[in-house]
Amino acid sequence: MTARIYQRPKSAMQSGRARTDEWVLEFEQSEARRADPLMGWTGSGDTQAQVQLRFESKDAAKAYAEKHGIAARVHATPPKTLKLQAYADNFR
């Protein structure tokens, strides 16, 4: 059972930074997805892929994974870059 630990990114559909400071431990899929023959929906029998655990810090998430014997990979948060430009630059 493997998992990945990452910091939740800001949604493109919102201007605020709500819930971007929390860290998420998410289990990777251990079984391939397949199409349901009757409805055509995609699914799998792996219920661990539905689990997302939220933590206050990266260290808390790593400690939880170590305590429960979960092999976890930490994905680094990319640096935030701001592109500052004036409104007048749109018309150059």
XYZ file of C-alpha atoms in Angstrom:
92
model
C 0.000 0.000 0.000
C 1.640 3.217 -1.160
C 0.522 6.783 -0.697
C 1.540 10.257 -1.699
C 1.720 13.333 0.489
C 1.224 16.729 -1.103
C 0.046 20.215 -0.308
C -3.333 21.030 -1.811
C -2.983 23.512 -4.710
C -5.164 26.569 -5.175
C -8.172 25.906 -7.355
C -8.325 27.784 -10.635
C -12.001 28.470 -10.016
C -11.459 30.583 -6.909
C -9.506 33.697 -6.116
C -8.943 32.918 -2.434
C -6.446 30.564 -0.838
C -8.845 28.530 1.312
C -7.550 25.087 2.355
C -4.230 25.563 0.532
C -2.201 25.343 3.741
C -3.234 21.768 4.567
C -1.370 18.621 3.543
C -3.128 15.587 2.053
C -2.192 11.912 2.306
C -3.803 10.093 -0.619
C -3.507 6.397 -1.421
C -2.456 5.394 -4.921
C -4.538 2.944 -6.917
C -3.564 -0.680 -6.524
C -6.029 -1.940 -9.117
C -6.675 -0.732 -12.665
C -9.947 0.999 -13.459
C -12.394 -0.720 -15.756
C -15.625 0.213 -17.479
C -18.867 -1.174 -16.120
C -20.506 -3.206 -18.913
C -24.051 -2.126 -18.048
C -23.747 1.608 -17.368
C -20.359 2.361 -18.911
C -19.111 4.115 -15.776
C -15.459 3.757 -14.863
C -14.689 2.178 -11.514
C -12.588 -0.305 -9.601
C -12.776 -2.493 -6.546
C -10.025 -0.552 -4.790
C -11.663 1.368 -1.939
C -8.396 2.819 -0.587
C -8.166 5.131 -3.609
C -11.198 7.009 -2.240
C -9.479 7.874 1.046
C -7.922 11.316 1.530
C -6.545 12.248 4.937
C -5.862 15.910 5.746
C -3.123 17.111 8.075
C -1.946 20.454 9.428
C 1.682 19.918 8.412
C 3.920 17.746 6.268
C 5.596 16.308 9.350
C 2.255 15.200 10.799
C 1.376 13.394 7.576
C 4.783 11.676 7.443
C 4.487 10.647 11.097
C 1.045 9.120 10.453
C 2.372 7.160 7.469
C 5.354 5.842 9.438
C 3.185 4.917 12.438
C 0.806 2.853 10.292
C 3.478 1.330 8.035
C 2.442 3.136 4.858
C 5.107 3.723 2.235
C 4.598 7.382 1.349
C 6.250 9.725 -1.130
C 6.298 13.451 -0.404
C 5.713 15.712 -3.401
C 7.362 19.092 -2.963
C 5.245 22.193 -3.356
C 6.344 24.254 -6.352
C 7.315 27.854 -5.553
C 4.637 30.459 -6.097
C 5.499 32.886 -8.859
C 3.599 36.076 -9.484
C 3.515 37.739 -12.855
C 3.052 41.403 -12.070
C 1.845 43.529 -14.924
C -0.233 46.611 -15.365
C -3.604 46.665 -17.091
C -2.135 48.977 -19.731
C 0.293 46.208 -20.780
C -2.654 44.378 -22.381
C -2.856 47.046 -25.070
C 0.816 47.268 -26.117
